[in-house]
Amino acid sequence: GWQDAAVAEPSKSQVKKAGSTMRKFFRGELPGHDAVDRAMAAVETIEAFRAAHATPLVSANNGLRSMLRTERCPVEVSQRLKRMTTILDKLRREPTLALASMQDIGGVRAILDDVAQIRRVEARLMRNRPVVGYSDYITSPRASGYRGVHVVVTYGEADRPIEVQLRTKVMHEWAITVERLGGNLGQNFKQDGDTPVQRFMAVVSEAMAIEEQGGEPPLDLVRRISRARAEMLPYLEGNR
C-alpha cells in the first residue's frame, strides 16, 4: 500500500529496539504488565520506519523506468511497500535478522522480454546506484524453483535500501502461479519447503528455463514433471 504522509523517521537504534521488542513479544518473553503497550509502541515505530521507505521507493521506480527506456526495454514496472503483517512475520521467522538491516521493505520490479535484457538492465543499475545487496537466482535458482535477479540499491538522503527485482515474463508467470496456488490453499509456497506443490513447481521451473533459452526439456525431466504432478494431485484434493 501507499504511504505518502510525512512521518517522523525513527533512528536506527529505535528501529533495532522495536524489532527486538516485537520478537520478545512473539515469544511471550516481554516482562511486566505493560507488555501489550510496549508492543504497540514498537509497532508504531516499525510503521514509521516502513513509511520512511515510501519516497525513496518512488525515486527507485522513476530511476528504473529511466534505465529501461535508455536500454530500449519494455517499461513494465510495479512497486510495493512490504505490508506490516509481512514485516512482523519475517521478524518472527528470522530471529537473527535485524529490522534496521531488512533490505526489501521497499521493492520495485521490472518484467523484461528475455535474460539478455535482464543482464543489460542489471549492469546499468550496478553502474548507476550504490549496490548493497545482490542475488542472481537465474544462475543459482532457489530450491523452490524461483528465478530472477534481485539488486538492492540505495535511494534518498538516508540511503534507504530498495530491492529491484528483474524477471522475464516466463519467470514472472511462474512466480504468480506459485502465489496463486498458495493463496488458494492458504499456504506460503514462496518460502523454501518440501510440499508436493513446491516439488512440482520446482521441476516445472527447470523445464520453463530450458524452453525460454530455446531448448527442449530432456525426457528425464518430462518424466520427473509427470511423477511430481501425480504426487501433487492427491495433495491438492486433500487441501480443498
PDB file of C-alpha atoms in Angstrom:
ATOM      1  CA  GLY A   1       0.000   0.000   0.000  1.00  0.00           C
ATOM      2  CA  TRP A   2       0.922   3.646  -0.417  1.00  0.00           C
ATOM      3  CA  GLN A   3       2.147   5.854   2.395  1.00  0.00           C
ATOM      4  CA  ASP A   4       2.628   9.489   1.427  1.00  0.00           C
ATOM      5  CA  ALA A   5       2.161  11.211   4.786  1.00  0.00           C
ATOM      6  CA  ALA A   6       5.218  12.733   6.412  1.00  0.00           C
ATOM      7  CA  VAL A   7       6.151  10.658   9.476  1.00  0.00           C
ATOM      8  CA  ALA A   8       8.962  11.394  11.929  1.00  0.00           C
ATOM      9  CA  GLU A   9      11.684   8.937  10.967  1.00  0.00           C
ATOM     10  CA  PRO A  10      12.866   6.750  13.858  1.00  0.00           C
ATOM     11  CA  SER A  11      16.592   6.416  14.498  1.00  0.00           C
ATOM     12  CA  LYS A  12      18.461   3.186  13.733  1.00  0.00           C
ATOM     13  CA  SER A  13      18.667   2.351  17.461  1.00  0.00           C
ATOM     14  CA  GLN A  14      14.900   2.930  17.888  1.00  0.00           C
ATOM     15  CA  VAL A  15      14.206   0.624  14.936  1.00  0.00           C
ATOM     16  CA  LYS A  16      16.558  -2.042  16.314  1.00  0.00           C
ATOM     17  CA  LYS A  17      14.893  -1.835  19.738  1.00  0.00           C
ATOM     18  CA  ALA A  18      11.395  -2.050  18.220  1.00  0.00           C
ATOM     19  CA  GLY A  19      12.341  -5.205  16.288  1.00  0.00           C
ATOM     20  CA  SER A  20      13.813  -6.771  19.426  1.00  0.00           C
ATOM     21  CA  THR A  21      10.707  -5.857  21.483  1.00  0.00           C
ATOM     22  CA  MET A  22       8.373  -7.496  18.936  1.00  0.00           C
ATOM     23  CA  ARG A  23      10.460 -10.689  18.875  1.00  0.00           C
ATOM     24  CA  LYS A  24      10.253 -10.928  22.676  1.00  0.00           C
ATOM     25  CA  PHE A  25       6.507 -10.249  22.492  1.00  0.00           C
ATOM     26  CA  PHE A  26       6.018 -13.063  19.945  1.00  0.00           C
ATOM     27  CA  ARG A  27       7.945 -15.466  22.194  1.00  0.00           C
ATOM     28  CA  GLY A  28       5.974 -14.406  25.296  1.00  0.00           C
ATOM     29  CA  GLU A  29       9.178 -13.050  26.860  1.00  0.00           C
ATOM     30  CA  LEU A  30       8.161  -9.399  27.303  1.00  0.00           C
ATOM     31  CA  PRO A  31       8.031  -8.944  31.093  1.00  0.00           C
ATOM     32  CA  GLY A  32       5.702  -6.626  33.030  1.00  0.00           C
ATOM     33  CA  HIS A  33       2.015  -5.742  32.968  1.00  0.00           C
ATOM     34  CA  ASP A  34       2.610  -3.158  30.197  1.00  0.00           C
ATOM     35  CA  ALA A  35       3.837  -5.749  27.659  1.00  0.00           C
ATOM     36  CA  VAL A  36       0.973  -5.040  25.217  1.00  0.00           C
ATOM     37  CA  ASP A  37       1.521  -1.254  25.443  1.00  0.00           C
ATOM     38  CA  ARG A  38       5.248  -1.698  24.731  1.00  0.00           C
ATOM     39  CA  ALA A  39       4.466  -3.981  21.798  1.00  0.00           C
ATOM     40  CA  MET A  40       2.006  -1.417  20.392  1.00  0.00           C
ATOM     41  CA  ALA A  41       4.649   1.339  20.710  1.00  0.00           C
ATOM     42  CA  ALA A  42       7.123  -0.927  18.885  1.00  0.00           C
ATOM     43  CA  VAL A  43       4.576  -1.480  16.086  1.00  0.00           C
ATOM     44  CA  GLU A  44       4.199   2.316  15.701  1.00  0.00           C
ATOM     45  CA  THR A  45       7.986   2.686  15.363  1.00  0.00           C
ATOM     46  CA  ILE A  46       8.082  -0.104  12.750  1.00  0.00           C
ATOM     47  CA  GLU A  47       5.200   1.544  10.858  1.00  0.00           C
ATOM     48  CA  ALA A  48       7.139   4.850  10.798  1.00  0.00           C
ATOM     49  CA  PHE A  49      10.264   3.000   9.593  1.00  0.00           C
ATOM     50  CA  ARG A  50       8.194   1.368   6.835  1.00  0.00           C
ATOM     51  CA  ALA A  51       6.711   4.736   5.806  1.00  0.00           C
ATOM     52  CA  ALA A  52      10.231   6.224   5.567  1.00  0.00           C
ATOM     53  CA  HIS A  53      10.783   3.980   2.522  1.00  0.00           C
ATOM     54  CA  ALA A  54       7.877   5.493   0.538  1.00  0.00           C
ATOM     55  CA  THR A  55       9.697   8.465  -1.027  1.00  0.00           C
ATOM     56  CA  PRO A  56      12.907   6.504  -1.847  1.00  0.00           C
ATOM     57  CA  LEU A  57      10.627   3.871  -3.419  1.00  0.00           C
ATOM     58  CA  VAL A  58       9.138   6.444  -5.820  1.00  0.00           C
ATOM     59  CA  SER A  59      12.686   7.593  -6.722  1.00  0.00           C
ATOM     60  CA  ALA A  60      13.682   3.964  -7.394  1.00  0.00           C
ATOM     61  CA  ASN A  61      10.615   3.455  -9.590  1.00  0.00           C
ATOM     62  CA  ASN A  62      11.398   6.583 -11.645  1.00  0.00           C
ATOM     63  CA  GLY A  63      15.091   5.666 -11.846  1.00  0.00           C
ATOM     64  CA  LEU A  64      14.332   2.140 -13.065  1.00  0.00           C
ATOM     65  CA  ARG A  65      11.873   3.413 -15.704  1.00  0.00           C
ATOM     66  CA  SER A  66      14.547   5.795 -16.980  1.00  0.00           C
ATOM     67  CA  MET A  67      17.121   2.966 -17.214  1.00  0.00           C
ATOM     68  CA  LEU A  68      14.662   0.724 -19.067  1.00  0.00           C
ATOM     69  CA  ARG A  69      13.976   3.468 -21.633  1.00  0.00           C
ATOM     70  CA  THR A  70      17.717   4.050 -22.090  1.00  0.00           C
ATOM     71  CA  GLU A  71      18.246   0.297 -22.666  1.00  0.00           C
ATOM     72  CA  ARG A  72      15.222   0.205 -25.034  1.00  0.00           C
ATOM     73  CA  CYS A  73      13.465  -2.352 -22.852  1.00  0.00           C
ATOM     74  CA  PRO A  74       9.728  -2.588 -22.137  1.00  0.00           C
ATOM     75  CA  VAL A  75       8.788  -0.211 -19.311  1.00  0.00           C
ATOM     76  CA  GLU A  76       6.659  -2.606 -17.254  1.00  0.00           C
ATOM     77  CA  VAL A  77       7.395  -1.594 -13.660  1.00  0.00           C
ATOM     78  CA  SER A  78       5.488  -2.125 -10.418  1.00  0.00           C
ATOM     79  CA  GLN A  79       6.306  -1.146  -6.840  1.00  0.00           C
ATOM     80  CA  ARG A  80       5.264  -2.126  -3.339  1.00  0.00           C
ATOM     81  CA  LEU A  81       5.927  -1.366   0.299  1.00  0.00           C
ATOM     82  CA  LYS A  82       6.085  -4.600   2.282  1.00  0.00           C
ATOM     83  CA  ARG A  83       2.902  -4.988   4.352  1.00  0.00           C
ATOM     84  CA  MET A  84       3.186  -4.570   8.119  1.00  0.00           C
ATOM     85  CA  THR A  85       1.918  -8.124   8.668  1.00  0.00           C
ATOM     86  CA  THR A  86       4.647  -9.444   6.339  1.00  0.00           C
ATOM     87  CA  ILE A  87       7.357  -7.437   8.128  1.00  0.00           C
ATOM     88  CA  LEU A  88       6.208  -8.759  11.521  1.00  0.00           C
ATOM     89  CA  ASP A  89       6.010 -12.307  10.151  1.00  0.00           C
ATOM     90  CA  LYS A  90       9.584 -12.003   8.832  1.00  0.00           C
ATOM     91  CA  LEU A  91      10.779 -10.806  12.249  1.00  0.00           C
ATOM     92  CA  ARG A  92       9.146 -13.863  13.805  1.00  0.00           C
ATOM     93  CA  ARG A  93      10.547 -16.241  11.166  1.00  0.00           C
ATOM     94  CA  GLU A  94      14.125 -14.942  11.049  1.00  0.00           C
ATOM     95  CA  PRO A  95      15.332 -14.433  14.639  1.00  0.00           C
ATOM     96  CA  THR A  96      18.804 -13.200  13.657  1.00  0.00           C
ATOM     97  CA  LEU A  97      17.675 -10.569  11.111  1.00  0.00           C
ATOM     98  CA  ALA A  98      17.985  -7.029  12.496  1.00  0.00           C
ATOM     99  CA  LEU A  99      14.953  -4.963  11.470  1.00  0.00           C
ATOM    100  CA  ALA A 100      17.155  -1.977  10.534  1.00  0.00           C
ATOM    101  CA  SER A 101      19.002  -4.274   8.080  1.00  0.00           C
ATOM    102  CA  MET A 102      15.854  -5.544   6.293  1.00  0.00           C
ATOM    103  CA  GLN A 103      16.566  -4.779   2.633  1.00  0.00           C
ATOM    104  CA  ASP A 104      13.226  -5.490   0.956  1.00  0.00           C
ATOM    105  CA  ILE A 105      10.758  -3.203   2.758  1.00  0.00           C
ATOM    106  CA  GLY A 106      10.593  -1.189  -0.471  1.00  0.00           C
ATOM    107  CA  GLY A 107      10.626  -3.071  -3.751  1.00  0.00           C
ATOM    108  CA  VAL A 108      10.320  -2.329  -7.474  1.00  0.00           C
ATOM    109  CA  ARG A 109      10.021  -4.940 -10.200  1.00  0.00           C
ATOM    110  CA  ALA A 110      10.573  -4.862 -13.953  1.00  0.00           C
ATOM    111  CA  ILE A 111       9.240  -7.554 -16.301  1.00  0.00           C
ATOM    112  CA  LEU A 112      11.530  -7.936 -19.321  1.00  0.00           C
ATOM    113  CA  ASP A 113      11.457  -9.852 -22.596  1.00  0.00           C
ATOM    114  CA  ASP A 114      14.465 -12.112 -22.027  1.00  0.00           C
ATOM    115  CA  VAL A 115      17.525 -12.842 -19.889  1.00  0.00           C
ATOM    116  CA  ALA A 116      19.746 -10.685 -22.138  1.00  0.00           C
ATOM    117  CA  GLN A 117      17.609  -7.641 -21.245  1.00  0.00           C
ATOM    118  CA  ILE A 118      17.852  -8.530 -17.548  1.00  0.00           C
ATOM    119  CA  ARG A 119      21.657  -8.573 -17.802  1.00  0.00           C
ATOM    120  CA  ARG A 120      21.734  -5.175 -19.561  1.00  0.00           C
ATOM    121  CA  VAL A 121      19.469  -3.515 -17.000  1.00  0.00           C
ATOM    122  CA  GLU A 122      21.311  -5.217 -14.125  1.00  0.00           C
ATOM    123  CA  ALA A 123      24.658  -3.864 -15.409  1.00  0.00           C
ATOM    124  CA  ARG A 124      23.294  -0.319 -15.801  1.00  0.00           C
ATOM    125  CA  LEU A 125      21.728  -0.422 -12.349  1.00  0.00           C
ATOM    126  CA  MET A 126      25.008  -1.527 -10.774  1.00  0.00           C
ATOM    127  CA  ARG A 127      26.891   1.251 -12.592  1.00  0.00           C
ATOM    128  CA  ASN A 128      24.398   3.962 -11.616  1.00  0.00           C
ATOM    129  CA  ARG A 129      23.488   3.192  -7.991  1.00  0.00           C
ATOM    130  CA  PRO A 130      25.263   2.181  -4.757  1.00  0.00           C
ATOM    131  CA  VAL A 131      24.689  -1.602  -4.517  1.00  0.00           C
ATOM    132  CA  VAL A 132      24.227  -3.063  -1.014  1.00  0.00           C
ATOM    133  CA  GLY A 133      22.866  -6.498  -1.961  1.00  0.00           C
ATOM    134  CA  TYR A 134      22.774  -8.842  -4.964  1.00  0.00           C
ATOM    135  CA  SER A 135      21.194 -12.232  -5.633  1.00  0.00           C
ATOM    136  CA  ASP A 136      21.353 -13.998  -9.003  1.00  0.00           C
ATOM    137  CA  TYR A 137      18.566 -16.590  -8.914  1.00  0.00           C
ATOM    138  CA  ILE A 138      18.948 -17.238 -12.642  1.00  0.00           C
ATOM    139  CA  THR A 139      22.454 -18.696 -12.329  1.00  0.00           C
ATOM    140  CA  SER A 140      21.526 -20.309  -8.981  1.00  0.00           C
ATOM    141  CA  PRO A 141      17.738 -20.714  -8.668  1.00  0.00           C
ATOM    142  CA  ARG A 142      16.190 -21.049  -5.225  1.00  0.00           C
ATOM    143  CA  ALA A 143      15.267 -24.560  -4.080  1.00  0.00           C
ATOM    144  CA  SER A 144      11.640 -23.595  -4.790  1.00  0.00           C
ATOM    145  CA  GLY A 145      12.496 -23.058  -8.473  1.00  0.00           C
ATOM    146  CA  TYR A 146      12.241 -19.271  -8.211  1.00  0.00           C
ATOM    147  CA  ARG A 147      14.296 -17.439 -10.848  1.00  0.00           C
ATOM    148  CA  GLY A 148      15.127 -13.765 -11.276  1.00  0.00           C
ATOM    149  CA  VAL A 149      17.759 -11.205 -10.311  1.00  0.00           C
ATOM    150  CA  HIS A 150      17.494  -9.043  -7.180  1.00  0.00           C
ATOM    151  CA  VAL A 151      19.713  -5.967  -6.856  1.00  0.00           C
ATOM    152  CA  VAL A 152      19.423  -3.939  -3.635  1.00  0.00           C
ATOM    153  CA  VAL A 153      20.372  -0.290  -4.201  1.00  0.00           C
ATOM    154  CA  THR A 154      20.006   2.793  -2.002  1.00  0.00           C
ATOM    155  CA  TYR A 155      17.950   5.928  -2.569  1.00  0.00           C
ATOM    156  CA  GLY A 156      17.228   9.090  -0.587  1.00  0.00           C
ATOM    157  CA  GLU A 157      19.188  11.112   1.952  1.00  0.00           C
ATOM    158  CA  ALA A 158      19.045   8.281   4.487  1.00  0.00           C
ATOM    159  CA  ASP A 159      20.307   5.720   1.898  1.00  0.00           C
ATOM    160  CA  ARG A 160      17.215   3.530   2.210  1.00  0.00           C
ATOM    161  CA  PRO A 161      17.697   0.110   0.575  1.00  0.00           C
ATOM    162  CA  ILE A 162      15.232  -0.650  -2.215  1.00  0.00           C
ATOM    163  CA  GLU A 163      15.134  -4.138  -3.735  1.00  0.00           C
ATOM    164  CA  VAL A 164      14.972  -4.091  -7.544  1.00  0.00           C
ATOM    165  CA  GLN A 165      13.614  -7.372  -8.949  1.00  0.00           C
ATOM    166  CA  LEU A 166      14.236  -8.224 -12.594  1.00  0.00           C
ATOM    167  CA  ARG A 167      12.268 -11.083 -14.160  1.00  0.00           C
ATOM    168  CA  THR A 168      11.346 -12.256 -17.636  1.00  0.00           C
ATOM    169  CA  LYS A 169       7.649 -12.756 -18.426  1.00  0.00           C
ATOM    170  CA  VAL A 170       8.152 -16.533 -18.066  1.00  0.00           C
ATOM    171  CA  MET A 171       9.800 -16.179 -14.622  1.00  0.00           C
ATOM    172  CA  HIS A 172       7.059 -13.785 -13.530  1.00  0.00           C
ATOM    173  CA  GLU A 173       4.281 -16.107 -14.707  1.00  0.00           C
ATOM    174  CA  TRP A 174       5.843 -18.955 -12.695  1.00  0.00           C
ATOM    175  CA  ALA A 175       6.091 -16.785  -9.548  1.00  0.00           C
ATOM    176  CA  ILE A 176       2.497 -15.553  -9.895  1.00  0.00           C
ATOM    177  CA  THR A 177       1.290 -19.169 -10.273  1.00  0.00           C
ATOM    178  CA  VAL A 178       3.072 -20.141  -7.022  1.00  0.00           C
ATOM    179  CA  GLU A 179       1.469 -17.174  -5.220  1.00  0.00           C
ATOM    180  CA  ARG A 180      -1.961 -18.052  -6.615  1.00  0.00           C
ATOM    181  CA  LEU A 181      -1.654 -21.696  -5.529  1.00  0.00           C
ATOM    182  CA  GLY A 182      -0.561 -20.550  -2.071  1.00  0.00           C
ATOM    183  CA  GLY A 183      -3.491 -18.138  -1.832  1.00  0.00           C
ATOM    184  CA  ASN A 184      -5.981 -20.835  -2.873  1.00  0.00           C
ATOM    185  CA  LEU A 185      -4.637 -23.316  -0.306  1.00  0.00           C
ATOM    186  CA  GLY A 186      -3.891 -20.795   2.463  1.00  0.00           C
ATOM    187  CA  GLN A 187      -0.173 -21.702   2.473  1.00  0.00           C
ATOM    188  CA  ASN A 188       3.023 -19.782   1.730  1.00  0.00           C
ATOM    189  CA  PHE A 189       4.711 -21.762  -1.033  1.00  0.00           C
ATOM    190  CA  LYS A 190       7.185 -18.914  -1.674  1.00  0.00           C
ATOM    191  CA  GLN A 191       9.177 -19.957   1.393  1.00  0.00           C
ATOM    192  CA  ASP A 192      11.512 -22.881   0.787  1.00  0.00           C
ATOM    193  CA  GLY A 193       9.735 -26.087   1.710  1.00  0.00           C
ATOM    194  CA  ASP A 194       9.097 -29.628   0.569  1.00  0.00           C
ATOM    195  CA  THR A 195       5.379 -29.942  -0.152  1.00  0.00           C
ATOM    196  CA  PRO A 196       4.222 -31.808  -3.304  1.00  0.00           C
ATOM    197  CA  VAL A 197       3.142 -28.440  -4.772  1.00  0.00           C
ATOM    198  CA  GLN A 198       6.626 -26.985  -4.286  1.00  0.00           C
ATOM    199  CA  ARG A 199       8.329 -30.080  -5.713  1.00  0.00           C
ATOM    200  CA  PHE A 200       6.079 -29.907  -8.792  1.00  0.00           C
ATOM    201  CA  MET A 201       6.642 -26.171  -9.320  1.00  0.00           C
ATOM    202  CA  ALA A 202      10.427 -26.606  -8.930  1.00  0.00           C
ATOM    203  CA  VAL A 203      10.657 -29.152 -11.782  1.00  0.00           C
ATOM    204  CA  VAL A 204       8.274 -27.076 -13.918  1.00  0.00           C
ATOM    205  CA  SER A 205      10.631 -24.122 -13.397  1.00  0.00           C
ATOM    206  CA  GLU A 206      13.530 -26.222 -14.739  1.00  0.00           C
ATOM    207  CA  ALA A 207      11.580 -27.016 -17.894  1.00  0.00           C
ATOM    208  CA  MET A 208      10.424 -23.399 -18.367  1.00  0.00           C
ATOM    209  CA  ALA A 209      14.037 -22.157 -18.085  1.00  0.00           C
ATOM    210  CA  ILE A 210      15.220 -24.630 -20.755  1.00  0.00           C
ATOM    211  CA  GLU A 211      12.343 -23.689 -23.092  1.00  0.00           C
ATOM    212  CA  GLU A 212      12.948 -19.971 -22.521  1.00  0.00           C
ATOM    213  CA  GLN A 213      16.513 -20.423 -23.810  1.00  0.00           C
ATOM    214  CA  GLY A 214      15.150 -22.188 -26.907  1.00  0.00           C
ATOM    215  CA  GLY A 215      15.917 -25.731 -25.717  1.00  0.00           C
ATOM    216  CA  GLU A 216      13.820 -28.870 -25.387  1.00  0.00           C
ATOM    217  CA  PRO A 217      13.328 -30.366 -21.879  1.00  0.00           C
ATOM    218  CA  PRO A 218      15.038 -33.799 -21.780  1.00  0.00           C
ATOM    219  CA  LEU A 219      12.919 -36.943 -21.406  1.00  0.00           C
ATOM    220  CA  ASP A 220      14.146 -37.464 -17.832  1.00  0.00           C
ATOM    221  CA  LEU A 221      12.823 -34.011 -16.831  1.00  0.00           C
ATOM    222  CA  VAL A 222       9.479 -34.640 -18.559  1.00  0.00           C
ATOM    223  CA  ARG A 223       9.153 -37.887 -16.546  1.00  0.00           C
ATOM    224  CA  ARG A 224      10.032 -36.059 -13.312  1.00  0.00           C
ATOM    225  CA  ILE A 225       7.311 -33.481 -14.036  1.00  0.00           C
ATOM    226  CA  SER A 226       4.810 -36.269 -14.670  1.00  0.00           C
ATOM    227  CA  ARG A 227       5.701 -38.013 -11.380  1.00  0.00           C
ATOM    228  CA  ALA A 228       5.611 -34.755  -9.410  1.00  0.00           C
ATOM    229  CA  ARG A 229       2.195 -33.908 -10.875  1.00  0.00           C
ATOM    230  CA  ALA A 230       0.850 -37.345  -9.910  1.00  0.00           C
ATOM    231  CA  GLU A 231       2.083 -36.783  -6.329  1.00  0.00           C
ATOM    232  CA  MET A 232       0.614 -33.266  -6.199  1.00  0.00           C
ATOM    233  CA  LEU A 233      -2.955 -34.040  -7.284  1.00  0.00           C
ATOM    234  CA  PRO A 234      -3.993 -36.009  -4.139  1.00  0.00           C
ATOM    235  CA  TYR A 235      -2.351 -33.277  -2.028  1.00  0.00           C
ATOM    236  CA  LEU A 236      -4.467 -30.606  -3.765  1.00  0.00           C
ATOM    237  CA  GLU A 237      -7.623 -32.700  -3.322  1.00  0.00           C
ATOM    238  CA  GLY A 238      -6.890 -33.132   0.387  1.00  0.00           C
ATOM    239  CA  ASN A 239      -6.359 -29.421   0.939  1.00  0.00           C
ATOM    240  CA  ARG A 240      -9.501 -28.143  -0.720  1.00  0.00           C
TER     241      ARG A 240
END
